[in-house]
Coordinates of C-alpha atoms and ligand atoms in Angstrom, one line a residue:
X1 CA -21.5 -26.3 -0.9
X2 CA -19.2 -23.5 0.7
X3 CA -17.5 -23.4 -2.6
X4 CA -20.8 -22.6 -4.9
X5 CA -21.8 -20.0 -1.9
X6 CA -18.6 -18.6 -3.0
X7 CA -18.7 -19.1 -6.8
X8 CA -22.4 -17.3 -6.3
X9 CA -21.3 -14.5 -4.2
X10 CA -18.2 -14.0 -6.9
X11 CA -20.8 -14.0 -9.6
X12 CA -23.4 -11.5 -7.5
X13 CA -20.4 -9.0 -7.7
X14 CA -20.0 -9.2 -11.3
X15 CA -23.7 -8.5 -11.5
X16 CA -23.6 -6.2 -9.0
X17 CA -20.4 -4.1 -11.1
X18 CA -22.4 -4.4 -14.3
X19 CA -25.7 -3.0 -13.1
X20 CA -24.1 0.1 -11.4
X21 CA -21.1 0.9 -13.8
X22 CA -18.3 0.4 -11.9
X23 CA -15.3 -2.0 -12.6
X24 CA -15.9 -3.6 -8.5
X25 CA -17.7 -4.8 -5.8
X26 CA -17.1 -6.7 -3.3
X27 CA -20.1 -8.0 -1.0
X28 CA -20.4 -9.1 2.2
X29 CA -23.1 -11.8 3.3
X30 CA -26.2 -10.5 5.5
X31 CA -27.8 -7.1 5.4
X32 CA -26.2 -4.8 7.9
X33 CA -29.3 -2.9 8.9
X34 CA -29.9 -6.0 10.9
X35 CA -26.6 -7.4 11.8
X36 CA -24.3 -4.5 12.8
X37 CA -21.8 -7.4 12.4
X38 CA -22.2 -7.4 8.8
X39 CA -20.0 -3.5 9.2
X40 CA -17.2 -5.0 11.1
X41 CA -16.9 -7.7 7.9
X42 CA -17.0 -4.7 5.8
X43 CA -14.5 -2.9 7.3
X44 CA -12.1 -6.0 7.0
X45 CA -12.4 -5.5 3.4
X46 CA -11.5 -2.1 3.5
X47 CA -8.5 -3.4 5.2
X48 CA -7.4 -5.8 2.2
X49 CA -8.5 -3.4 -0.5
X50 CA -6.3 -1.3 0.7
X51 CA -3.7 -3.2 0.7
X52 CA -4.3 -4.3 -3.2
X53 CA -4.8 -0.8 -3.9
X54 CA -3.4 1.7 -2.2
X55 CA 0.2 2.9 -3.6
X56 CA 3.0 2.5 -1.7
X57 CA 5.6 5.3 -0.5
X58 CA 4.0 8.1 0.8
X59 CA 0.4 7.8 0.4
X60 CA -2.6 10.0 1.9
X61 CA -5.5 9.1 2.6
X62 CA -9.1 11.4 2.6
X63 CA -11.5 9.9 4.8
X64 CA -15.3 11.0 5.0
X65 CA -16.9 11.3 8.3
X66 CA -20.2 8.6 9.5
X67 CA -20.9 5.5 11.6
X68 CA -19.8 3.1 8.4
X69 CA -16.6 4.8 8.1
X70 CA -16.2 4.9 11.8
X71 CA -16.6 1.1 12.6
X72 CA -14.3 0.7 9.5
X73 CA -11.8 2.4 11.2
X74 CA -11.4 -0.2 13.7
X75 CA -10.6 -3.1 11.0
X76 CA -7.5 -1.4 9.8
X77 CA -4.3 -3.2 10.4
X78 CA -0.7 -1.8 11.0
X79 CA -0.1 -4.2 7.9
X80 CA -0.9 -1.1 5.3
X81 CA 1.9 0.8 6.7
X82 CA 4.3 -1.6 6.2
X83 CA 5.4 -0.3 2.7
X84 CA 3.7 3.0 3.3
X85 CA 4.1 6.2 4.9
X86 CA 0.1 6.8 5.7
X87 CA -1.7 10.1 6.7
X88 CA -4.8 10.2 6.9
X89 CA -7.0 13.1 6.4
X90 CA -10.9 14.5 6.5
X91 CA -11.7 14.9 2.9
X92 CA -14.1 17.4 3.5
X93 CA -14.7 20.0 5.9
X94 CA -17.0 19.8 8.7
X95 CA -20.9 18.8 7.2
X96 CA -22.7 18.6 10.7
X97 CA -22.2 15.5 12.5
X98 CA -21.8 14.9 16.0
X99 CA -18.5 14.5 17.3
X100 CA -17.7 10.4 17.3
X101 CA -18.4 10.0 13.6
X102 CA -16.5 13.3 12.0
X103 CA -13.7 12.6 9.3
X104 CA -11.7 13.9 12.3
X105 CA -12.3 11.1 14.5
X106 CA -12.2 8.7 11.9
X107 CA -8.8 9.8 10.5
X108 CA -7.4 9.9 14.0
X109 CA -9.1 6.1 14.8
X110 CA -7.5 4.9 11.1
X111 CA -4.2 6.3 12.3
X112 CA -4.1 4.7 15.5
X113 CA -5.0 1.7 14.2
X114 CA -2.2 1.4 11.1
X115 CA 1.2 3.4 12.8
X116 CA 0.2 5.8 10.5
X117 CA 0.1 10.0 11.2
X118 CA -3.3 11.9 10.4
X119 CA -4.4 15.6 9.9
X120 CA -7.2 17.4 11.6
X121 CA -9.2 19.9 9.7
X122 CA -10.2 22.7 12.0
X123 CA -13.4 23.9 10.6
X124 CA -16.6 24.1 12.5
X125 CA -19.7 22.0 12.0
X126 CA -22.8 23.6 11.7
X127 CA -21.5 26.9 10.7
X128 CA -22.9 29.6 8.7
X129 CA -21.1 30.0 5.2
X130 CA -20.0 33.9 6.3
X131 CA -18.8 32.5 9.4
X132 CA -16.7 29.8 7.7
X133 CA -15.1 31.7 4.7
X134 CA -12.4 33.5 6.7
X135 CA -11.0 30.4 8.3
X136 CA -10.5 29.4 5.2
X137 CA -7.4 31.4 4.7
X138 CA -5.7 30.0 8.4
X139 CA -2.2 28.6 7.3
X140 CA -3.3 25.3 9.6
X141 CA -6.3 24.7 7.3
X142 CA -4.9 26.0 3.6
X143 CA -2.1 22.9 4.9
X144 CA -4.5 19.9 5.1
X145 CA -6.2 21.6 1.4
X146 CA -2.8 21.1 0.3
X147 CA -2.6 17.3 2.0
X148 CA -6.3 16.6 0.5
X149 CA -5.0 17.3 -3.0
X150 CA -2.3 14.7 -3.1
X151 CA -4.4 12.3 -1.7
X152 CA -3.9 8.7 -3.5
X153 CA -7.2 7.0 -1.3
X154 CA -10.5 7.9 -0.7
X155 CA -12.5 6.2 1.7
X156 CA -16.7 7.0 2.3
X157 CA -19.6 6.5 2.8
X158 CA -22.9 6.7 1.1
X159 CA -26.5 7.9 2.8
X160 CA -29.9 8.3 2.4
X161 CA -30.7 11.6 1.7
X162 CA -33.2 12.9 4.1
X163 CA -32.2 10.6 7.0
X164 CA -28.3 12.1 6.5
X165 CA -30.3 15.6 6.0
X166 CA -32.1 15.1 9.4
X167 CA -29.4 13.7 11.3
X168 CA -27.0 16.8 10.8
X169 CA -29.2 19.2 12.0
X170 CA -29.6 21.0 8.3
X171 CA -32.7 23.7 8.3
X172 CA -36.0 22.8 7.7
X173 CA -36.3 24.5 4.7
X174 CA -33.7 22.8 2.7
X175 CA -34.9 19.0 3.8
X176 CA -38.4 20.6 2.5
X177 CA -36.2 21.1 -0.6
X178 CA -34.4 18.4 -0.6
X179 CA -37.9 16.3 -0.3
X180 CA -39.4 18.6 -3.5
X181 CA -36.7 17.7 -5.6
X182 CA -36.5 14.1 -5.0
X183 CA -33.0 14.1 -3.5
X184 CA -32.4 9.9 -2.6
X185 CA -28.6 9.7 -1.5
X186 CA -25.8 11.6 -0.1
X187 CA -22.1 11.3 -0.4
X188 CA -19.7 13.7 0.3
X189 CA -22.4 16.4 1.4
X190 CA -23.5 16.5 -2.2
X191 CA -27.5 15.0 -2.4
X192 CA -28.5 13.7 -5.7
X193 CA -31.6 12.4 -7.0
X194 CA -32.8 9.0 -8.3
X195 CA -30.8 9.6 -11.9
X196 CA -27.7 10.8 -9.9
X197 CA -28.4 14.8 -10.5
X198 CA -27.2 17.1 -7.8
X199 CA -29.9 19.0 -6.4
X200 CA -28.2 20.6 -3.2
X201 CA -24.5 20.4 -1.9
X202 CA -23.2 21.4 1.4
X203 CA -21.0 24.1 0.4
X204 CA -18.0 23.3 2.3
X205 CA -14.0 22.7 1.3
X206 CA -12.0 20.0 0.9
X207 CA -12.7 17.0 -2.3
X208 CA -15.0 17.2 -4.6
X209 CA -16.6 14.8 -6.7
X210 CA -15.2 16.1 -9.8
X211 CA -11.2 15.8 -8.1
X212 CA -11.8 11.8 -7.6
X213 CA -11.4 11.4 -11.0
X214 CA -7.6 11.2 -10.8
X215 CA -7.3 9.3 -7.5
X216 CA -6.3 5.7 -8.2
X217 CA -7.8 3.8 -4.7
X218 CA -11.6 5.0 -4.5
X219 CA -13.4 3.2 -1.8
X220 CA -17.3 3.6 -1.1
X221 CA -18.1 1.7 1.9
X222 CA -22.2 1.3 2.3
X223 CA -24.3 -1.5 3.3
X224 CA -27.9 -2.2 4.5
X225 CA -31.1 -2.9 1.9
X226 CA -31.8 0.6 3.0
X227 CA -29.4 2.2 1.2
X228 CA -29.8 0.5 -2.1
X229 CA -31.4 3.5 -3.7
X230 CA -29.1 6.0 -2.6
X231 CA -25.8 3.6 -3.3
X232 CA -27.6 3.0 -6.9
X233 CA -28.0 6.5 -7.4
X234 CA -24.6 7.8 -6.7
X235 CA -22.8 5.1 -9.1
X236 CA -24.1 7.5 -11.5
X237 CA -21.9 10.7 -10.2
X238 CA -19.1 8.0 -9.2
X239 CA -15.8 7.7 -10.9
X240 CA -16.0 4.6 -13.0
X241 CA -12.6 2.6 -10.9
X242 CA -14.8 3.5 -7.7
X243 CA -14.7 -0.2 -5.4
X244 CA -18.1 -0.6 -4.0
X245 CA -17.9 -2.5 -0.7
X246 CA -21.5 -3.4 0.6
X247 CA -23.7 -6.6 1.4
X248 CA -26.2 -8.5 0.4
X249 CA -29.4 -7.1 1.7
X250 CA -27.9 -4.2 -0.9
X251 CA -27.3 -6.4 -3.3
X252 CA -30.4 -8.4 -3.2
X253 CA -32.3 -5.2 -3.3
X254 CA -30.8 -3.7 -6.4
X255 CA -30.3 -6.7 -8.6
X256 CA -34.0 -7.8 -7.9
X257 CA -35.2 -4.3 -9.3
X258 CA -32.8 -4.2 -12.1
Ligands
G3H1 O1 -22.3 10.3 3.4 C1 -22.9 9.4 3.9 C2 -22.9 9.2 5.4 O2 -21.7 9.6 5.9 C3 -23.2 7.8 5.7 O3 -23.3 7.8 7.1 O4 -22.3 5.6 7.6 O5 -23.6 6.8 9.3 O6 -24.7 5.7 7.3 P1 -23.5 6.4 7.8

């Protein structure tokens, strides 16, 4: 009986890939809006994805910021850096969350956690886009840019649009807009709509969706029946050798409506 709960689960992933256009996923059982557990099974899978994945030699790492990426963090094993020099750093500049869950914290938690080195990127959250421009020019930051654009992973997240929209703080106005255009999902501070059309994006440095194109490890790390709109919607921006690591309660949600 465990071995056709495993035969299933195989063949729910190669649903699962079909439906959203990517070559894998990789699903974890439960639905981790209920079971936080689910994350920490999740975030194991990071761990031996990375492992297939990841090249070896030097290899950097972008990381995006959240509580999924955060509790990820915490799986990683000092096995990765075994053939690999790893650093890890925030893909993006700061998009306005609180402290714990920024790429900064993650990258420093993932670094920890392997032997590996990280990077800080020293931008404020919550900044006003005159504010910011200028430290864009500081050698420290124009370093990690440089770091960012050799990366060989990217690890993130995906949310749902208004609830990522009011958790940073953004101004009323553009949740108002964000609601008028039917924005569903985040990723990467870009919110898209239903058909995966961008109708607002955080204007801030670092990776952009266009730059994953070349990277050869893409991770996106979201689970929870909630999110199965928003992780739907994105695999329509995503590059097509994007891993989707998730769970059931996603999984069961999307293949039931497809
Ligand atoms: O871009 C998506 C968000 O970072 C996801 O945040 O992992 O806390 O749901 P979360």
């Amino acid at each position: 009986q465990v071995m056709d709960q495993f035969l299933g689960l195989h063949e729910t992933e190669r649903q699962l890939s079909q439906v959203l256009g990517i070559e894998h996923c990789l699903i974890v059982s439960g639905n981790s809006d209920e079971q936080p557990k689910v994350l920490t099974e999740m975030g194991k899978l990071v761990n031996s994805t990375l492992q297939l994945l990841l090249p070896q030699g030097q290899s950097v790492v972008a990381v995006m910021g959240g509580t999924t990426m955060a509790k990820a963090a915490h799986e990683l094993s000092t096995d990765l850096s075994k053939q690999r020099n790893l650093i890890f750093v925030p893909a993006r500049g700061g998009i306005g969350e609180s402290v714990d869950i920024q790429a900064n914290a993650v990258c420093a938690e993932m670094a920890k956690q392997t032997g590996g080195k990280h990077r800080a990127l020293y931008v404020p959250e919550q900044v006003s886009e005159k504010t910011y421009a200028p430290l864009l020019e500081e050698p420290s930051v124009q370093e990690v840019l440089k770091l960012i654009e050799r990366s060989r992973g990217v690890l993130h997240s995906i949310g749902e649009a208004i609830t990522m929209a009011e958790r940073r703080e953004m101004p009323v106005e553009t949740i108002k807009m964000l609601k008028e255009k039917r924005a569903v999902g985040e990723a990467f501070g870009y919110f898209f709509n239903q058909q995966g059309e961008v109708v607002y994006k955080i204007p801030r440095i670092g990776l952009q969706i266009r730059d994953l194109l070349n990277i050869p490890c893409v991770l996106a790390v979201a689970g929870g029946a909630s999110k199965a709109q928003a992780i739907q919607a994105y695999m329509h921006l995503a590059p097509k050798q994007t891993w989707l690591i998730t769970d059931e309660g996603v999984a069961n949600s999307i293949l039931q409506g497809a």
